[in-house]
Amino acid sequence: LVRELPLPDLKDFAVRVDKPGDQSHEPTRVLGGLLRQVMADTATRRDFRVVGADETASNRLQDLYGATDKAWQAETLPTDEHLGPHGRVMEVLSEHMCQGWLEGYVLTGRHGLFSSYEAFAHIVASMATQHVKWINSARAVPWRAPVPSFNYLLTSHVWRQDHNGFSHQDPGFIDHILNKSPHAVRAYLPPDANTLLCVTDHVLRTRDTVNVVVAGKQSAFDWLDLEQARAHCARGAGVWEWAGTERPGDGPDVVLACAGDVPTQETLAVRVVNVVDMTRLMPREDHPHGMTDRDFGALFTPDRPVIFAYHGYPWLIHRLAYRRPGHANLHVRGYKEMGTTTTPFDMVVRNDLDRYRLVMDVIDRVPGLAVRATGVRQTMADVRARHHDWIREHGTDLPEVADWRWTG
């Protein structure tokens, strides 16, 4: 019963990137154009839907309404927008209903996407667990045909809750999913708009998995053009040589790694290893997407300090990499429940994920650097203190942060 989705050419939706960080886009708004085309191209076959808890437009996916309405069976008023009996956007303020709708939809051979605020995906955690268990068990039954994957798009994420605050700051759904059977779960953290297009194109083609994609809806820098994004997503993790200072033939003094859009922005210096597919950090024998120790060492080096800026709870990275050679050199920064309603940069400062803290981590961990760079470390601490005072007086981030651009 399953038919391949008619997925369009990504070139029609990708943003142009002539130079990394030269411009910015809202990643999920860019994705909305792709999803609108998929919705239009399935108008007669009607086997693609997007579900969400009353947040489709909030998550910047409103382009969908150019191809379909929200499903609505009751009366309509003149003030209503985008409501219709044949709509294929299913929107209701109940994550449980959205989860159940899409589970039934994909189990009967059709395709879809569940868009949610990141923090509220936990509401359906037990339902997600049961779906993963069903998929994992069905793989062992020879007459069970593969079904389209269950795809989560988690946006309005932990690092950009400028108005909602602490109640909306929880990146732990990835932890929950990656505890499940490695044959059935995947987690992706595309760092910009073009990588989000590539990841979404991939997950909509997969079968018999639960895919979690975490991407921001706020304006973010564009780092990779479409072909670079394709190659990077195919690898799952890779060195961004253009962002480092490593000289040919020399090993790096330190590796700065990152996963997630905000951590990527804070990390662009030294050797930058960006991770899109979180399961790449796992050993090959534990997950089909995992890296061999040799590949892991080629990215992160076997003996140099690694400062890893991660989107979620930092202990997940340690858990995924605990058996890797050189794990003792790994230092992870991430979200540690220091949240409130505040400015975007203050969120990363509160959780020690900011660029100044990362520089201090490098100085603290590169042998011999602490003595030589004492003045630099003090400058970094002074900027953090100035930031603390500035946002309380002005209510905005420091100008050098708010106006920062990648200069290469």
Short mmCIF file of C-alpha atoms in Angstrom, two decimals:
data_model
loop_
_atom_site.label_atom_id
_atom_site.label_comp_id
_atom_site.label_asym_id
_atom_site.label_seq_id
_atom_site.Cartn_x
_atom_site.Cartn_y
_atom_site.Cartn_z
CA LEU A 1 0.00 0.00 0.00
CA VAL A 2 2.95 2.35 0.53
CA ARG A 3 3.86 4.67 -2.31
CA GLU A 4 6.98 6.81 -2.46
CA LEU A 5 6.33 10.47 -1.81
CA PRO A 6 6.82 12.72 -4.85
CA LEU A 7 9.54 14.80 -3.22
CA PRO A 8 10.58 17.85 -5.25
CA ASP A 9 14.08 18.95 -6.16
CA LEU A 10 15.65 20.70 -3.17
CA LYS A 11 17.26 23.24 -5.50
CA ASP A 12 13.87 24.91 -5.83
CA PHE A 13 13.79 25.70 -2.09
CA ALA A 14 17.40 25.97 -0.94
CA VAL A 15 18.79 29.33 0.12
CA ARG A 16 21.80 30.71 -1.70
CA VAL A 17 25.01 30.72 0.35
CA ASP A 18 27.92 32.50 -1.32
CA LYS A 19 29.86 32.79 1.93
CA PRO A 20 29.25 31.08 5.29
CA GLY A 21 27.35 33.28 7.71
CA ASP A 22 26.86 36.09 5.21
CA GLN A 23 23.06 36.00 5.51
CA SER A 24 20.38 34.39 7.64
CA HIS A 25 16.99 32.72 7.25
CA GLU A 26 14.35 31.13 9.45
CA PRO A 27 15.03 27.43 8.82
CA THR A 28 11.50 26.15 9.37
CA ARG A 29 10.06 28.89 7.15
CA VAL A 30 12.36 27.68 4.37
CA LEU A 31 11.18 24.13 5.09
CA GLY A 32 7.58 25.30 4.85
CA GLY A 33 8.05 25.91 1.14
CA LEU A 34 9.18 22.32 0.60
CA LEU A 35 6.30 20.90 2.64
CA ARG A 36 3.81 23.04 0.74
CA GLN A 37 5.03 21.53 -2.54
CA VAL A 38 4.79 17.99 -1.15
CA MET A 39 1.26 18.77 0.00
CA ALA A 40 0.35 20.12 -3.47
CA ASP A 41 1.91 17.16 -5.28
CA THR A 42 -0.11 14.70 -3.18
CA ALA A 43 -3.42 16.54 -3.64
CA THR A 44 -5.05 13.74 -5.64
CA ARG A 45 -3.55 10.77 -3.77
CA ARG A 46 -4.02 12.41 -0.32
CA ASP A 47 -1.40 10.40 1.53
CA PHE A 48 0.60 13.15 3.25
CA ARG A 49 -0.42 15.13 6.34
CA VAL A 50 1.15 17.47 8.86
CA VAL A 51 -0.11 17.32 12.44
CA GLY A 52 0.62 19.73 15.26
CA ALA A 53 -0.71 21.04 18.53
CA ASP A 54 -2.14 24.37 17.34
CA GLU A 55 1.33 25.60 16.36
CA THR A 56 1.71 25.26 12.59
CA ALA A 57 1.99 28.99 11.93
CA SER A 58 3.91 29.62 15.16
CA ASN A 59 6.49 27.12 13.92
CA ARG A 60 6.77 29.09 10.64
CA LEU A 61 5.14 26.39 8.50
CA GLN A 62 2.25 28.58 7.35
CA ASP A 63 3.21 28.16 3.68
CA LEU A 64 1.35 24.86 3.94
CA TYR A 65 -1.90 26.81 3.82
CA GLY A 66 -1.12 27.71 0.23
CA ALA A 67 -1.79 24.07 -0.67
CA THR A 68 -4.32 22.88 1.92
CA ASP A 69 -6.50 23.97 4.83
CA LYS A 70 -6.62 22.78 8.40
CA ALA A 71 -9.04 19.90 8.73
CA TRP A 72 -12.31 21.31 10.13
CA GLN A 73 -15.72 19.63 10.13
CA ALA A 74 -17.78 22.17 12.09
CA GLU A 75 -19.31 25.48 11.03
CA THR A 76 -17.06 28.36 10.03
CA LEU A 77 -17.24 32.07 10.73
CA PRO A 78 -16.21 34.95 8.44
CA THR A 79 -13.20 35.55 10.70
CA ASP A 80 -11.90 31.97 10.37
CA GLU A 81 -8.78 31.36 8.32
CA HIS A 82 -7.60 28.22 6.51
CA LEU A 83 -10.35 25.92 7.75
CA GLY A 84 -11.95 23.34 5.47
CA PRO A 85 -13.45 19.83 5.51
CA HIS A 86 -10.75 18.42 3.22
CA GLY A 87 -7.74 20.02 4.91
CA ARG A 88 -4.65 17.90 5.48
CA VAL A 89 -3.11 19.95 8.26
CA MET A 90 -4.42 18.37 11.49
CA GLU A 91 -4.17 20.97 14.23
CA VAL A 92 -5.56 20.61 17.74
CA LEU A 93 -4.17 21.48 21.16
CA SER A 94 -3.63 17.86 22.19
CA GLU A 95 -0.27 16.26 21.58
CA HIS A 96 -1.82 12.88 22.40
CA MET A 97 -4.35 13.19 19.57
CA CYS A 98 -1.65 14.34 17.14
CA GLN A 99 0.54 11.38 18.05
CA GLY A 100 -2.32 8.92 17.71
CA TRP A 101 -3.47 10.39 14.40
CA LEU A 102 -0.03 10.17 12.82
CA GLU A 103 0.71 6.72 14.22
CA GLY A 104 -2.44 5.38 12.59
CA TYR A 105 -1.67 7.27 9.40
CA VAL A 106 1.83 5.88 8.90
CA LEU A 107 0.86 2.37 10.03
CA THR A 108 -1.67 2.30 7.17
CA GLY A 109 1.01 3.16 4.62
CA ARG A 110 0.76 6.95 4.41
CA HIS A 111 3.26 9.71 5.23
CA GLY A 112 3.41 12.60 7.65
CA LEU A 113 5.19 14.96 10.00
CA PHE A 114 4.43 15.91 13.62
CA SER A 115 5.46 19.51 14.33
CA SER A 116 5.75 20.44 18.00
CA TYR A 117 7.37 22.82 20.41
CA GLU A 118 10.45 20.93 21.65
CA ALA A 119 9.55 21.03 25.33
CA PHE A 120 6.08 19.54 24.84
CA ALA A 121 7.12 16.46 22.91
CA HIS A 122 7.55 14.86 26.34
CA ILE A 123 3.76 14.79 26.65
CA VAL A 124 3.68 11.86 24.20
CA ALA A 125 6.86 10.16 25.39
CA SER A 126 5.12 6.94 26.47
CA MET A 127 3.17 6.77 23.20
CA ALA A 128 6.40 7.28 21.25
CA THR A 129 7.97 4.45 23.25
CA GLN A 130 5.18 2.06 22.32
CA HIS A 131 5.41 3.01 18.64
CA VAL A 132 9.17 2.33 18.66
CA LYS A 133 8.55 -1.03 20.33
CA TRP A 134 5.93 -1.92 17.72
CA ILE A 135 8.26 -1.01 14.85
CA ASN A 136 11.12 -2.95 16.38
CA SER A 137 8.96 -6.04 16.88
CA ALA A 138 7.37 -5.79 13.42
CA ARG A 139 10.83 -5.96 11.80
CA ALA A 140 11.04 -9.57 12.94
CA VAL A 141 7.73 -10.56 11.33
CA PRO A 142 8.40 -11.50 7.69
CA TRP A 143 4.95 -10.64 6.36
CA ARG A 144 4.99 -7.14 7.87
CA ALA A 145 5.77 -4.74 5.04
CA PRO A 146 7.87 -1.68 5.96
CA VAL A 147 5.81 1.40 6.81
CA PRO A 148 6.73 5.08 6.46
CA SER A 149 8.64 6.46 9.40
CA PHE A 150 7.15 8.58 12.16
CA ASN A 151 8.79 12.01 11.84
CA TYR A 152 8.98 14.62 14.59
CA LEU A 153 9.97 18.21 13.84
CA LEU A 154 10.79 19.85 17.18
CA THR A 155 11.15 23.60 16.93
CA SER A 156 10.52 26.61 19.18
CA HIS A 157 13.40 25.00 21.01
CA VAL A 158 15.13 25.45 24.35
CA TRP A 159 17.56 28.21 23.35
CA ARG A 160 15.01 30.61 21.87
CA GLN A 161 12.20 31.05 24.37
CA ASP A 162 12.61 34.79 24.72
CA HIS A 163 9.01 35.27 25.85
CA ASN A 164 7.75 31.88 27.07
CA GLY A 165 10.67 31.25 29.39
CA PHE A 166 11.57 28.37 31.70
CA SER A 167 8.35 26.40 31.19
CA HIS A 168 9.21 25.96 27.49
CA GLN A 169 12.88 25.04 27.95
CA ASP A 170 13.49 21.29 27.86
CA PRO A 171 15.62 19.57 25.19
CA GLY A 172 15.33 16.09 26.70
CA PHE A 173 13.11 14.34 24.14
CA ILE A 174 16.23 13.34 22.20
CA ASP A 175 17.54 11.62 25.34
CA HIS A 176 14.28 9.71 25.64
CA ILE A 177 14.29 8.56 22.02
CA LEU A 178 17.96 7.56 21.93
CA ASN A 179 17.38 5.23 24.88
CA LYS A 180 15.25 3.07 22.60
CA SER A 181 16.18 0.36 20.12
CA PRO A 182 19.02 1.64 17.91
CA HIS A 183 17.50 -0.11 14.91
CA ALA A 184 14.41 2.08 15.08
CA VAL A 185 15.44 5.56 16.27
CA ARG A 186 17.33 8.48 14.75
CA ALA A 187 17.99 12.06 15.95
CA TYR A 188 19.12 14.97 13.78
CA LEU A 189 20.25 18.52 14.63
CA PRO A 190 20.62 20.42 11.34
CA PRO A 191 22.52 23.68 11.95
CA ASP A 192 20.93 25.81 9.22
CA ALA A 193 18.18 26.03 6.60
CA ASN A 194 19.80 23.96 3.84
CA THR A 195 20.79 21.14 6.17
CA LEU A 196 17.20 21.09 7.47
CA LEU A 197 15.95 20.65 3.89
CA CYS A 198 18.36 17.75 3.34
CA VAL A 199 17.49 16.06 6.62
CA THR A 200 13.75 16.37 5.98
CA ASP A 201 14.13 15.02 2.46
CA HIS A 202 15.94 12.04 3.96
CA VAL A 203 13.53 11.25 6.81
CA LEU A 204 10.48 11.44 4.53
CA ARG A 205 12.04 8.66 2.46
CA THR A 206 12.81 6.32 5.37
CA ARG A 207 10.85 3.33 6.61
CA ASP A 208 10.37 1.67 9.98
CA THR A 209 12.07 4.33 12.11
CA VAL A 210 11.18 7.17 14.45
CA ASN A 211 13.06 10.29 13.36
CA VAL A 212 13.51 13.31 15.63
CA VAL A 213 14.60 16.51 13.87
CA VAL A 214 15.35 19.57 16.04
CA ALA A 215 15.59 22.91 14.21
CA GLY A 216 15.02 26.50 15.16
CA LYS A 217 12.32 28.77 13.78
CA GLN A 218 14.13 32.03 14.54
CA SER A 219 16.43 33.67 12.03
CA ALA A 220 19.80 31.90 11.99
CA PHE A 221 22.97 32.14 9.92
CA ASP A 222 23.27 30.10 6.72
CA TRP A 223 26.53 28.13 6.83
CA LEU A 224 26.37 25.64 3.95
CA ASP A 225 25.13 25.80 0.38
CA LEU A 226 22.92 22.97 -0.83
CA GLU A 227 25.68 20.69 -2.14
CA GLN A 228 27.77 21.20 0.99
CA ALA A 229 24.67 20.49 3.07
CA ARG A 230 23.97 17.27 1.16
CA ALA A 231 27.52 16.03 1.72
CA HIS A 232 27.55 17.04 5.37
CA CYS A 233 24.23 15.35 6.11
CA ALA A 234 25.34 12.21 4.28
CA ARG A 235 28.38 12.01 6.58
CA GLY A 236 26.33 12.83 9.67
CA ALA A 237 29.33 14.56 11.25
CA GLY A 238 32.29 16.32 9.72
CA VAL A 239 35.05 18.88 10.05
CA TRP A 240 34.24 22.38 8.85
CA GLU A 241 37.75 23.18 7.63
CA TRP A 242 36.77 26.68 6.56
CA ALA A 243 35.93 27.50 10.17
CA GLY A 244 39.20 26.35 11.73
CA THR A 245 42.81 27.52 12.04
CA GLU A 246 44.48 24.14 11.70
CA ARG A 247 47.50 24.23 9.38
CA PRO A 248 47.98 21.42 6.83
CA GLY A 249 50.14 18.69 8.30
CA ASP A 250 49.68 19.87 11.88
CA GLY A 251 47.16 18.46 14.31
CA PRO A 252 44.79 20.88 16.04
CA ASP A 253 45.57 22.16 19.51
CA VAL A 254 41.94 21.63 20.44
CA VAL A 255 38.77 20.45 18.72
CA LEU A 256 35.58 22.46 19.13
CA ALA A 257 32.57 20.27 18.36
CA CYS A 258 28.94 21.30 18.17
CA ALA A 259 25.47 19.94 17.52
CA GLY A 260 22.48 22.24 17.09
CA ASP A 261 21.99 25.66 15.54
CA VAL A 262 22.73 27.85 18.58
CA PRO A 263 25.75 25.80 19.76
CA THR A 264 27.12 25.95 16.21
CA GLN A 265 26.97 29.73 16.21
CA GLU A 266 28.84 29.87 19.52
CA THR A 267 31.54 27.45 18.42
CA LEU A 268 32.90 28.75 15.14
CA ALA A 269 36.66 28.86 15.87
CA VAL A 270 39.68 26.47 15.93
CA ARG A 271 38.78 23.04 14.36
CA VAL A 272 35.03 22.80 14.17
CA VAL A 273 33.41 19.38 14.00
CA ASN A 274 29.68 19.72 13.39
CA VAL A 275 27.37 16.81 14.17
CA VAL A 276 24.03 16.52 12.35
CA ASP A 277 23.15 12.89 13.07
CA MET A 278 23.50 12.28 16.81
CA THR A 279 23.70 8.52 16.40
CA ARG A 280 26.99 8.91 14.53
CA LEU A 281 28.63 9.34 17.95
CA MET A 282 27.70 5.79 18.92
CA PRO A 283 29.96 2.82 18.11
CA ARG A 284 29.24 1.00 14.86
CA GLU A 285 28.36 -2.19 16.73
CA ASP A 286 25.69 -0.37 18.77
CA HIS A 287 23.89 1.54 16.02
CA PRO A 288 23.73 1.21 12.22
CA HIS A 289 24.69 4.87 11.83
CA GLY A 290 27.55 4.64 14.35
CA MET A 291 31.20 5.40 13.54
CA THR A 292 34.13 3.07 13.91
CA ASP A 293 36.73 4.11 16.50
CA ARG A 294 39.06 4.91 13.61
CA ASP A 295 36.55 7.31 12.03
CA PHE A 296 35.76 8.84 15.42
CA GLY A 297 39.45 9.43 16.08
CA ALA A 298 39.92 10.99 12.65
CA LEU A 299 37.27 13.59 13.49
CA PHE A 300 37.94 14.26 17.15
CA THR A 301 41.61 13.17 17.40
CA PRO A 302 42.71 10.48 19.88
CA ASP A 303 44.61 12.73 22.26
CA ARG A 304 43.60 16.40 21.96
CA PRO A 305 41.08 18.23 24.13
CA VAL A 306 37.56 18.31 22.68
CA ILE A 307 35.15 21.04 23.75
CA PHE A 308 31.67 19.95 22.64
CA ALA A 309 28.82 22.50 22.60
CA TYR A 310 25.60 20.51 22.50
CA HIS A 311 21.96 21.54 22.02
CA GLY A 312 20.58 19.42 24.88
CA TYR A 313 21.63 17.90 28.19
CA PRO A 314 25.44 17.42 28.11
CA TRP A 315 25.47 13.98 29.74
CA LEU A 316 23.89 12.45 26.63
CA ILE A 317 27.11 13.11 24.67
CA HIS A 318 29.16 11.41 27.37
CA ARG A 319 26.80 8.45 27.34
CA LEU A 320 26.99 8.06 23.56
CA ALA A 321 30.79 8.35 23.51
CA TYR A 322 31.83 6.79 26.83
CA ARG A 323 33.62 3.83 25.22
CA ARG A 324 35.51 5.89 22.66
CA PRO A 325 39.30 6.21 22.85
CA GLY A 326 40.06 9.66 24.16
CA HIS A 327 36.75 10.02 26.01
CA ALA A 328 38.68 11.43 28.96
CA ASN A 329 39.56 14.42 26.76
CA LEU A 330 35.90 15.21 26.06
CA HIS A 331 34.34 18.21 27.81
CA VAL A 332 30.68 18.91 27.02
CA ARG A 333 28.68 22.09 27.47
CA GLY A 334 24.89 22.09 27.10
CA TYR A 335 21.60 22.88 28.78
CA LYS A 336 21.64 22.37 32.54
CA GLU A 337 18.23 23.66 33.65
CA MET A 338 19.31 27.27 34.00
CA GLY A 339 16.36 28.87 32.26
CA THR A 340 14.13 31.92 32.46
CA THR A 341 12.47 34.53 30.26
CA THR A 342 15.51 36.42 29.04
CA THR A 343 17.54 37.45 26.00
CA PRO A 344 18.81 34.83 23.52
CA PHE A 345 22.46 35.24 24.47
CA ASP A 346 21.75 35.28 28.19
CA MET A 347 20.29 31.77 27.83
CA VAL A 348 23.63 30.42 26.62
CA VAL A 349 25.56 32.41 29.24
CA ARG A 350 23.39 31.04 32.04
CA ASN A 351 24.18 27.52 30.87
CA ASP A 352 27.89 28.19 30.20
CA LEU A 353 27.48 27.48 26.49
CA ASP A 354 28.47 30.97 25.31
CA ARG A 355 31.46 31.74 23.11
CA TYR A 356 33.38 33.41 25.95
CA ARG A 357 32.97 30.38 28.22
CA LEU A 358 34.12 28.12 25.38
CA VAL A 359 37.29 30.19 24.96
CA MET A 360 37.91 29.85 28.71
CA ASP A 361 37.41 26.07 28.40
CA VAL A 362 40.01 25.94 25.64
CA ILE A 363 42.50 27.89 27.74
CA ASP A 364 41.85 25.65 30.74
CA ARG A 365 42.33 22.41 28.81
CA VAL A 366 45.08 22.93 26.25
CA PRO A 367 48.37 22.00 27.96
CA GLY A 368 50.51 25.05 28.67
CA LEU A 369 47.92 27.55 27.50
CA ALA A 370 46.65 28.58 30.92
CA VAL A 371 49.89 30.38 31.74
CA ARG A 372 50.34 31.97 28.32
CA ALA A 373 46.74 33.14 27.94
CA THR A 374 45.94 34.40 31.42
CA GLY A 375 45.08 37.84 30.09
CA VAL A 376 42.75 36.45 27.41
CA ARG A 377 40.94 34.34 29.98
CA GLN A 378 40.42 37.36 32.20
CA THR A 379 39.09 39.34 29.24
CA MET A 380 36.53 36.60 28.57
CA ALA A 381 35.41 36.64 32.21
CA ASP A 382 35.14 40.43 32.10
CA VAL A 383 32.88 40.33 29.02
CA ARG A 384 30.58 37.85 30.76
CA ALA A 385 30.35 40.19 33.74
CA ARG A 386 29.65 43.16 31.47
CA HIS A 387 26.94 41.13 29.72
CA HIS A 388 25.30 40.49 33.10
CA ASP A 389 25.07 44.21 33.84
CA TRP A 390 24.16 45.25 30.29
CA ILE A 391 21.06 43.12 29.85
CA ARG A 392 19.69 44.24 33.20
CA GLU A 393 20.07 47.86 32.22
CA HIS A 394 19.08 47.66 28.54
CA GLY A 395 17.01 44.47 28.19
CA THR A 396 18.94 43.50 25.04
CA ASP A 397 22.13 41.60 24.31
CA LEU A 398 25.52 43.28 24.07
CA PRO A 399 25.95 45.02 20.70
CA GLU A 400 29.01 42.91 19.85
CA VAL A 401 26.87 39.80 20.32
CA ALA A 402 23.62 41.01 18.75
CA ASP A 403 25.46 42.42 15.70
CA TRP A 404 28.02 39.60 15.36
CA ARG A 405 28.71 38.25 11.89
CA TRP A 406 31.01 35.47 10.71
CA THR A 407 33.98 37.07 8.94
CA GLY A 408 35.93 33.93 8.07
#
